[in-house]
Tab-separated table of C-alpha atoms in Angstrom:
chain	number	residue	atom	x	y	z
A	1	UNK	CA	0.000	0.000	0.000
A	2	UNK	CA	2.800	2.281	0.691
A	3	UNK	CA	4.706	1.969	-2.693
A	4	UNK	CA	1.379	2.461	-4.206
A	5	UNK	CA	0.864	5.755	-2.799
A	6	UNK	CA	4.319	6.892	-3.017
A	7	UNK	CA	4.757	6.285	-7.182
A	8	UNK	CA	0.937	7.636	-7.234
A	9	UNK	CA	1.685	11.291	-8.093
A	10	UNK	CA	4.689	10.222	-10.141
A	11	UNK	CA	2.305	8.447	-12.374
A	12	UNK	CA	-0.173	11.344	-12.558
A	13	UNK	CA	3.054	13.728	-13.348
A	14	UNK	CA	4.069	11.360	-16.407
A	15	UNK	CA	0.583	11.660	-17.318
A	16	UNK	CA	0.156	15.008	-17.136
A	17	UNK	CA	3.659	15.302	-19.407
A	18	UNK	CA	2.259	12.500	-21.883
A	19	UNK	CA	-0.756	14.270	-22.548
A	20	UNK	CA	0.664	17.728	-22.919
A	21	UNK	CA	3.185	16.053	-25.363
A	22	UNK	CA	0.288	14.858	-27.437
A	23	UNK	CA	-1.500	18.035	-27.319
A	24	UNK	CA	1.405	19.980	-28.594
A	25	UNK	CA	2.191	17.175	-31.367
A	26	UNK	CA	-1.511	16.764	-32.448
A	27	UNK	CA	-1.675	20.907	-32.726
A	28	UNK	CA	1.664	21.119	-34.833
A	29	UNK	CA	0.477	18.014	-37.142
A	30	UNK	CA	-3.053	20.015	-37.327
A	31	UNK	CA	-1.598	23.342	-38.563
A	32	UNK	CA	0.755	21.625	-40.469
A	33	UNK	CA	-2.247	19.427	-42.413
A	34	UNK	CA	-4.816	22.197	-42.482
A	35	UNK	CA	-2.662	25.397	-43.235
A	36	UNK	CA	0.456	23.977	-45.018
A	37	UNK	CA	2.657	25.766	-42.375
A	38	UNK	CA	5.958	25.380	-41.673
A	39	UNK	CA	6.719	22.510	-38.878
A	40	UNK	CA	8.506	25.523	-36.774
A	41	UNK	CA	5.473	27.837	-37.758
A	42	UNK	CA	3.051	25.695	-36.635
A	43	UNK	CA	4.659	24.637	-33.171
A	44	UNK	CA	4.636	27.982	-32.822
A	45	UNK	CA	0.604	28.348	-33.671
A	46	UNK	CA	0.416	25.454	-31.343
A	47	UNK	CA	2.210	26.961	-28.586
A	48	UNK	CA	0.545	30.641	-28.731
A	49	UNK	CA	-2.527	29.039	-29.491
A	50	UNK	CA	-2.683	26.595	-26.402
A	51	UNK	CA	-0.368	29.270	-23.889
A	52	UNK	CA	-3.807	32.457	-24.513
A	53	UNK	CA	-0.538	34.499	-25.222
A	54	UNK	CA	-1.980	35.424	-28.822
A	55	UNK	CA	0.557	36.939	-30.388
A	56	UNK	CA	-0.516	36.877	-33.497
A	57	UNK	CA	-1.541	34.668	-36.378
A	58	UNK	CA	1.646	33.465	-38.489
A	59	UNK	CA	-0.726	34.271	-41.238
A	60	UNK	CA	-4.337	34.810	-41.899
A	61	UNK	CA	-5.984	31.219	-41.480
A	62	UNK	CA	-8.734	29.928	-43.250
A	63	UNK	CA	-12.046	28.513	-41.987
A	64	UNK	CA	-10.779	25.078	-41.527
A	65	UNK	CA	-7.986	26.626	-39.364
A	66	UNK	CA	-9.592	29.222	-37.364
A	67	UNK	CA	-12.343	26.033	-35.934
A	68	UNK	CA	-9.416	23.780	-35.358
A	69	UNK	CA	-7.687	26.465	-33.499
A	70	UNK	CA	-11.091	26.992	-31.676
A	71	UNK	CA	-10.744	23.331	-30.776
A	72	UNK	CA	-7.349	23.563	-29.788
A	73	UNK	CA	-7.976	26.652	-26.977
A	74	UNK	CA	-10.360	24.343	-25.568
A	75	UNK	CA	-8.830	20.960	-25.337
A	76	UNK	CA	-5.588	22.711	-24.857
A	77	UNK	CA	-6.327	25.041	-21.876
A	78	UNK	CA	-7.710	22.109	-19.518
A	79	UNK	CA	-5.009	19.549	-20.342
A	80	UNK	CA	-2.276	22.544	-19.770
A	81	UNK	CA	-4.376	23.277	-16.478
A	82	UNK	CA	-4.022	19.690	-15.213
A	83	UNK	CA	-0.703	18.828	-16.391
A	84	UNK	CA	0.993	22.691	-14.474
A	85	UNK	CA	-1.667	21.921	-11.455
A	86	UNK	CA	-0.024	17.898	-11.639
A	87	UNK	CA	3.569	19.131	-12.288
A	88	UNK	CA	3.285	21.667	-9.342
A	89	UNK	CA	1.900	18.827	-7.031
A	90	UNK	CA	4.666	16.509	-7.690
A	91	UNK	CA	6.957	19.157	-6.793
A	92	UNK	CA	5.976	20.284	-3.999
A	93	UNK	CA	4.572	16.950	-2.311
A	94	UNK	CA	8.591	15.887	-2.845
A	95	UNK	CA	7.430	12.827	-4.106
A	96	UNK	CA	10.143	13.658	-6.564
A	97	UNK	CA	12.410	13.272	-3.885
A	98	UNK	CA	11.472	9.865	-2.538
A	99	UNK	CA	11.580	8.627	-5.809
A	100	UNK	CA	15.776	9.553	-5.809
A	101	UNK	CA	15.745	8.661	-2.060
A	102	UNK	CA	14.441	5.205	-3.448
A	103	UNK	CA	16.457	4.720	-6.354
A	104	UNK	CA	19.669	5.390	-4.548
A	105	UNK	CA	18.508	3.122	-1.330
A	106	UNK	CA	17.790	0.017	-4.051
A	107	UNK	CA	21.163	0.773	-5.790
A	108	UNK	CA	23.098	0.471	-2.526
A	109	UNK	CA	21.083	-2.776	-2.014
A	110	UNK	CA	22.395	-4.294	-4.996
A	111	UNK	CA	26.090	-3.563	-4.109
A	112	UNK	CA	26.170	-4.985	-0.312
A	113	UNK	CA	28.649	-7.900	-0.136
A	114	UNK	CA	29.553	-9.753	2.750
A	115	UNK	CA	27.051	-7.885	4.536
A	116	UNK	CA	24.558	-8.689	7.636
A	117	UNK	CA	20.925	-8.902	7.813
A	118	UNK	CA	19.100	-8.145	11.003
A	119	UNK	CA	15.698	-9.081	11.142
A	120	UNK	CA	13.473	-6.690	14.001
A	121	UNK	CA	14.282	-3.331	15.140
A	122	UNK	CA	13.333	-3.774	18.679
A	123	UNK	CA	15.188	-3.632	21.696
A	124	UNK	CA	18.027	-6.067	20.965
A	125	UNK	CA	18.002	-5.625	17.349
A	126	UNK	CA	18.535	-1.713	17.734
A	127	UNK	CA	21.610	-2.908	19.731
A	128	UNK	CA	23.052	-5.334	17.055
A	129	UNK	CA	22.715	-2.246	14.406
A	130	UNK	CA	24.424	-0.007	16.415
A	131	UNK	CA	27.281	-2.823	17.096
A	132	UNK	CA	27.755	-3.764	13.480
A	133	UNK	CA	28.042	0.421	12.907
A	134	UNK	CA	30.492	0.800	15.430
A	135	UNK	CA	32.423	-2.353	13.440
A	136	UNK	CA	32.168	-0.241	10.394
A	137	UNK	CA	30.556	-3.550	9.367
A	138	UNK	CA	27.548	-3.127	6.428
A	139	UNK	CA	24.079	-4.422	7.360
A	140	UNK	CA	20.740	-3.898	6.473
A	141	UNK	CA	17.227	-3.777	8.496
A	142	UNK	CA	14.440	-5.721	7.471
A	143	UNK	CA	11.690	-4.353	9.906
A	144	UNK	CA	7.614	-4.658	9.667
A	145	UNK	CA	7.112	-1.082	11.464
A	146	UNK	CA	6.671	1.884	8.903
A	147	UNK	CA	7.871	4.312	11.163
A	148	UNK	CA	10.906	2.275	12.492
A	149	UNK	CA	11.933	1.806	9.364
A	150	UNK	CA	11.905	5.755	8.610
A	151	UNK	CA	13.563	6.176	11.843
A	152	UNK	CA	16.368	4.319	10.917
A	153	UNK	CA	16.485	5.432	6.644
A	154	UNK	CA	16.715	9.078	8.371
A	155	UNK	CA	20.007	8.127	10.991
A	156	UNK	CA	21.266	7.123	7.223
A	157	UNK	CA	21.322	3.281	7.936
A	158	UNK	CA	19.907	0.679	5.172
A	159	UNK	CA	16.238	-0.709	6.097
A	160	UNK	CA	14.159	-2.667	4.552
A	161	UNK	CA	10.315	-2.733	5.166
A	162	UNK	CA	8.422	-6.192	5.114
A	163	UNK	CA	8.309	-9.864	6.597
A	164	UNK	CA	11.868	-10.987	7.052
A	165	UNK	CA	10.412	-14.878	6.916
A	166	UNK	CA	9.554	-14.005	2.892
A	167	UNK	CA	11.723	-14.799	0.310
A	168	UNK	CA	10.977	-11.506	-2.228
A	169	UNK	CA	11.945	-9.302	1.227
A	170	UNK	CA	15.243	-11.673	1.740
A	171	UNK	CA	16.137	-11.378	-2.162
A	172	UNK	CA	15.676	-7.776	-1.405
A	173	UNK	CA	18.130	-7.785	1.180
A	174	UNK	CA	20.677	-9.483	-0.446
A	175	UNK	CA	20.738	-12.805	1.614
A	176	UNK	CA	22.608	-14.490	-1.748
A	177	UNK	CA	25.569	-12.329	-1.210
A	178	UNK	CA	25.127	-11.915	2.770
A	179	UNK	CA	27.738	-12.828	5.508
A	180	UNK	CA	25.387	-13.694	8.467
A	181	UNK	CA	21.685	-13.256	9.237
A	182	UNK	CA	20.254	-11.878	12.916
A	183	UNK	CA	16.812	-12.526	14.283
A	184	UNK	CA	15.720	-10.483	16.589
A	185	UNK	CA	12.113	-10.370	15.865
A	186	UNK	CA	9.809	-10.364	19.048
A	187	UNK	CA	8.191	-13.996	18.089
A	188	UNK	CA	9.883	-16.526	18.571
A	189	UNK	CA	7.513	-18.565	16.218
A	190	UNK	CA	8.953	-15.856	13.526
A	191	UNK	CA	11.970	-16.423	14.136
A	192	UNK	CA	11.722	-20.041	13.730
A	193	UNK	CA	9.676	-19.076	10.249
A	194	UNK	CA	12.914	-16.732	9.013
A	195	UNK	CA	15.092	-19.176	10.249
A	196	UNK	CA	13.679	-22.057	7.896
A	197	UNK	CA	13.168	-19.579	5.178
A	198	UNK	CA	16.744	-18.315	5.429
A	199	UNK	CA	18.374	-21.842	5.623
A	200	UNK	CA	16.044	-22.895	2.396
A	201	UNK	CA	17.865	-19.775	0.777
A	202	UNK	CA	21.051	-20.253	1.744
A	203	UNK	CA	22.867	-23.290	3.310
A	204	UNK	CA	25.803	-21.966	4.075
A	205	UNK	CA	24.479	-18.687	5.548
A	206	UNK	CA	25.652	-18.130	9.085
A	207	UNK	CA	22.313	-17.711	11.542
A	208	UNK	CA	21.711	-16.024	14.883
A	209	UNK	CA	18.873	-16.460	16.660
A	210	UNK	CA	17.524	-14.619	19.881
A	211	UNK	CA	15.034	-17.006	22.026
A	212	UNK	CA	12.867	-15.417	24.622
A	213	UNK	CA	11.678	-19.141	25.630
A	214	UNK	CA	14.325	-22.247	27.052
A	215	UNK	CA	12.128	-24.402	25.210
A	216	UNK	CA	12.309	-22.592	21.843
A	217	UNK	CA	15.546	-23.272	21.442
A	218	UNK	CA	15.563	-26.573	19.881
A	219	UNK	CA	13.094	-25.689	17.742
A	220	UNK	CA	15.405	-22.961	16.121
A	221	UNK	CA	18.105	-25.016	15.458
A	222	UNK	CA	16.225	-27.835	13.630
A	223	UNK	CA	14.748	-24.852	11.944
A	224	UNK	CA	18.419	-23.565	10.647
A	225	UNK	CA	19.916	-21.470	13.306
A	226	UNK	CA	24.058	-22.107	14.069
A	227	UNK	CA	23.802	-20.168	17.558
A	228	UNK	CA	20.786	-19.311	19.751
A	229	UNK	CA	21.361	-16.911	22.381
A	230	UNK	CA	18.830	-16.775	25.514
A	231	UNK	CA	18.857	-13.230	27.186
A	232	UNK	CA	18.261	-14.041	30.450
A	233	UNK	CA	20.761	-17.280	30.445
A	234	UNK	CA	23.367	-15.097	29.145
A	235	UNK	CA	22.489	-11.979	31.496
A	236	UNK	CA	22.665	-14.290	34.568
A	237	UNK	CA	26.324	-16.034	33.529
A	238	UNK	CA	27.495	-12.141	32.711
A	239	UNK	CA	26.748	-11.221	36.238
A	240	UNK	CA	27.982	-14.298	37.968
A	241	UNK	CA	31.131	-13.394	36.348
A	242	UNK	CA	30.928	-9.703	36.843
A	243	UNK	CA	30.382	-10.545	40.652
A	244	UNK	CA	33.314	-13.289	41.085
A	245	UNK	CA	35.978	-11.836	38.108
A	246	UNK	CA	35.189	-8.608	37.627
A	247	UNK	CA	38.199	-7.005	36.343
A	248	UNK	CA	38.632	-10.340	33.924
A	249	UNK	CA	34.848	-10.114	32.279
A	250	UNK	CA	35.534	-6.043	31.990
A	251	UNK	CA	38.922	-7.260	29.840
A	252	UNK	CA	37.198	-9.515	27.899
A	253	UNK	CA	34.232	-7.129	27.009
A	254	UNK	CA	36.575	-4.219	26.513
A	255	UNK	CA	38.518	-6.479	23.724
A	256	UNK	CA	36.119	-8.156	21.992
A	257	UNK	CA	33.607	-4.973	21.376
A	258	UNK	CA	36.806	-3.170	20.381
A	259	UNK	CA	35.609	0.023	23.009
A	260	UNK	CA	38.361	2.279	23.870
A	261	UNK	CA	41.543	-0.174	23.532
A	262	UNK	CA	43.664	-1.121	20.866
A	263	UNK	CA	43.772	-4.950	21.277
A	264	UNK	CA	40.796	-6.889	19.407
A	265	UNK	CA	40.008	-10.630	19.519
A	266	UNK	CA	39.579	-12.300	16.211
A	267	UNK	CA	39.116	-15.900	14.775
A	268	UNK	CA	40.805	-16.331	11.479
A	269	UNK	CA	40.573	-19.482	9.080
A	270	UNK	CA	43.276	-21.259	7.977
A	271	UNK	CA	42.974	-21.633	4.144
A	272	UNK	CA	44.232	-24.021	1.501
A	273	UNK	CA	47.892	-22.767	0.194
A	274	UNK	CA	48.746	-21.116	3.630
A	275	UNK	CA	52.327	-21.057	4.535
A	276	UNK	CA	51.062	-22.491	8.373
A	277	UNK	CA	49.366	-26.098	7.301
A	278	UNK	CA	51.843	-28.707	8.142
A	279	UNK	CA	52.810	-26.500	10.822
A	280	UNK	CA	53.084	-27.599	14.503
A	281	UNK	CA	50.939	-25.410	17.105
A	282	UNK	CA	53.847	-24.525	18.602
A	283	UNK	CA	55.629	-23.309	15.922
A	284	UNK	CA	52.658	-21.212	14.240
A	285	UNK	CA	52.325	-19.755	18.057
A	286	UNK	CA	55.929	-18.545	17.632
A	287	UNK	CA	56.164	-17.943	14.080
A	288	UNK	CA	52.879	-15.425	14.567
A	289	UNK	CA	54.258	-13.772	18.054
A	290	UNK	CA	57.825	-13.275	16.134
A	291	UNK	CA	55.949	-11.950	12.644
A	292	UNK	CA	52.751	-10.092	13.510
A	293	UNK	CA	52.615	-9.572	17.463
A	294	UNK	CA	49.480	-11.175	17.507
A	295	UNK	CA	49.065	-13.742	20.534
A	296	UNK	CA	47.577	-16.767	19.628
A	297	UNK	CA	44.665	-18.059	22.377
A	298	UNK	CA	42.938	-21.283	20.818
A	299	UNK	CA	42.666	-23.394	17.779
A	300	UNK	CA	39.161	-24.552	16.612
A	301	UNK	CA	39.614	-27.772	15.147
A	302	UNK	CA	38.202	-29.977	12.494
A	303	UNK	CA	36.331	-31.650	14.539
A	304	UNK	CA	34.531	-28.420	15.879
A	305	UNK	CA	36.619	-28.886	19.716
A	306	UNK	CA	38.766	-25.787	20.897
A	307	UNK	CA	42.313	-27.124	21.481
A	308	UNK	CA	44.457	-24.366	23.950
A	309	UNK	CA	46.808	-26.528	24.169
A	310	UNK	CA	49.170	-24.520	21.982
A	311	UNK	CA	52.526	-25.906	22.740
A	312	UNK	CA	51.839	-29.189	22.009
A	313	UNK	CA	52.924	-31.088	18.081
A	314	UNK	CA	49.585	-30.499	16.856
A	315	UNK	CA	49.393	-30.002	12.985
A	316	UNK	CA	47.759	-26.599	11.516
A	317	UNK	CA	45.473	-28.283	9.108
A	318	UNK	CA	43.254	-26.556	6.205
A	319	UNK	CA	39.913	-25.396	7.435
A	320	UNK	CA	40.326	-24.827	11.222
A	321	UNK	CA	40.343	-21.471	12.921
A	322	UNK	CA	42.851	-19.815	15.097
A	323	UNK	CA	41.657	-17.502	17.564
A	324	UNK	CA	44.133	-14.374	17.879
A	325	UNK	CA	44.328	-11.628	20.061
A	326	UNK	CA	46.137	-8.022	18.663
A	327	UNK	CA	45.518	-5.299	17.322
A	328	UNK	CA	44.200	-4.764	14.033
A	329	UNK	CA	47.472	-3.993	11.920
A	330	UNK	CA	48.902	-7.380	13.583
A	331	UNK	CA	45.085	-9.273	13.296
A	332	UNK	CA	46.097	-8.065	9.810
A	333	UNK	CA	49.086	-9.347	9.138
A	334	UNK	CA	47.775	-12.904	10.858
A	335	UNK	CA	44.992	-13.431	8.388
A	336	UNK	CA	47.186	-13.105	5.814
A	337	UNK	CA	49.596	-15.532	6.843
A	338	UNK	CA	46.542	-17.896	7.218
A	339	UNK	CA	45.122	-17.418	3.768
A	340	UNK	CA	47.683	-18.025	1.172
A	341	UNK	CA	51.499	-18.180	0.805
């Protein structure tokens, strides 16, 4: 409904154009027929004749001429009156400007690569925006709410307006050249509902999934979700650790959300043709300290297990992850030692 109403006074101002491009062609092809004018002189009849200005007959017309000009005042006047009253109304509504607003929103669309897709703009999912911005990391919104969505269009973020759980919306979005998708949508039976519709899109896409209940949990991950995160689980571990290790959980937050210190926590893969595989852990520990600075932490294997035992004769194979603290000019320097020679 809201598209429709938007392109409505666009269409009525290409109207208006189309029909006061037809009234000017039908009066020069008229003056032209009857009179044997010029195709300049009888533009110019046209013009005059459909303007009141009056100045003047190129010549004296005949009868023939002087009824179709009759003819021509009176058809001519209304459709000018309509198309200036249509032309002024499309200017001044700014539906103009939506239009280009529009246009440049879809073009940006189509460029996003590697990008996120958050799904809800409520609490939580305000919070993941403003994370991914202060990442420098592109995303896009795909929120139900109207006015949310012109809330965040006007703070000069990407939105999207629409069901996140249907596949035209998710096309929209770019979920074939996406990085991850978020859903953070107050239901969690929509959530399941994106999360099945997002996995039928994309198999490889990386999902996160916000659960209000303990018990919808299970259902989200049969339904496609890699990670579901329970609020209140999570809020009570964070301030049993707050409480007991304070200054450690304030490190760890401080580092991985970047906030104020240099050093960042990253997990890098290890890719086919890097100079690591073969590689003991304890020499790639060493070989990255020496080289980047970086500190390595853990290795995610394989298998999927986190191995921190890094001094051990453990080979660096193709395809696991090594988890890296640093800053970013040695994080840098450490994925590109893991991704080719």
């Amino acid at each position: 409904m809201d598209k429709v109403v938007a392109q409505s006074p666009t269409r009525r101002f290409l109207l208006g154009i189309l029909a006061f491009s037809l009234l000017v062609i039908g009066g020069t092809l008229g003056f032209l027929l009857i009179e044997g004018l010029s195709i300049v002189d009888s533009l110019f009849m046209t013009v005059i004749t459909i303007s009141t200005v009056g100045f003047g007959e190129v010549r004296p017309l005949s009868p023939a001429g002087r009824l179709f000009t009759i003819a021509l005042i009176m058809g001519g006047a209304g459709v000018a009156a309509y198309s200036l009253s249509i032309a002024a109304e499309f200017l001044i509504s700014g539906a103009w400007r939506a239009q280009l607003e529009n246009r440049r929103r879809n073009r940006m669309l189509a460029q996003l690569k590697h990008h996120f897709i958050v799904c809800g703009y409520g609490r939580v999912g305000r919070h993941v925006a403003d994370e991914l911005a202060a990442e420098g990391l592109p995303f896009v919104v795909i929120e139900t709410n109207a006015d949310k969505v012109a809330h965040i269009q006007r703070a000069g973020r990407l939105a999207l307006q629409g069901n996140a759980a249907n596949n035209e919306v998710l096309h929209e979005a770019g979920i074939d050249r996406a990085k991850g998708l978020v859903a953070t949508v107050n239901s969690d039976a929509e959530k399941v509902f994106i999360a099945l519709t997002a996995r039928g899109m994309r198999a490889d896409l990386r999902i996160i999934a916000r659960a209000n209940y303990e018990e919808s949990e299970a259902k989200l991950i049969r339904a496609g979700a890699d990670r579901v995160i329970l609020p209140y689980r999570t809020s009570g571990k964070r301030m049993v650790t707050l409480m007991i290790r304070p200054e450690v959980a304030d490190f760890l937050d401080e580092v991985a959300h970047a906030s104020g210190l240099e050093l960042l926590i990253d997990q890098i893969a290890i890719m086919e043709g890097s100079p690591l595989i073969g590689r003991s852990m304890r020499d790639v520990r060493t070989q990255l300290q020496d080289q980047s600075g970086a500190t390595l932490l853990a290795c995610r294997m394989s298998g999927g297990q986190i191995n921190t035992q890094l001094g051990g004769a453990d080979t660096v194979r193709a395809g696991m992850q090594i988890i890296a603290l640093g800053t970013r000019e040695q994080l840098q320097l450490v994925i590109g030692m893991a991704c080719s020679a």
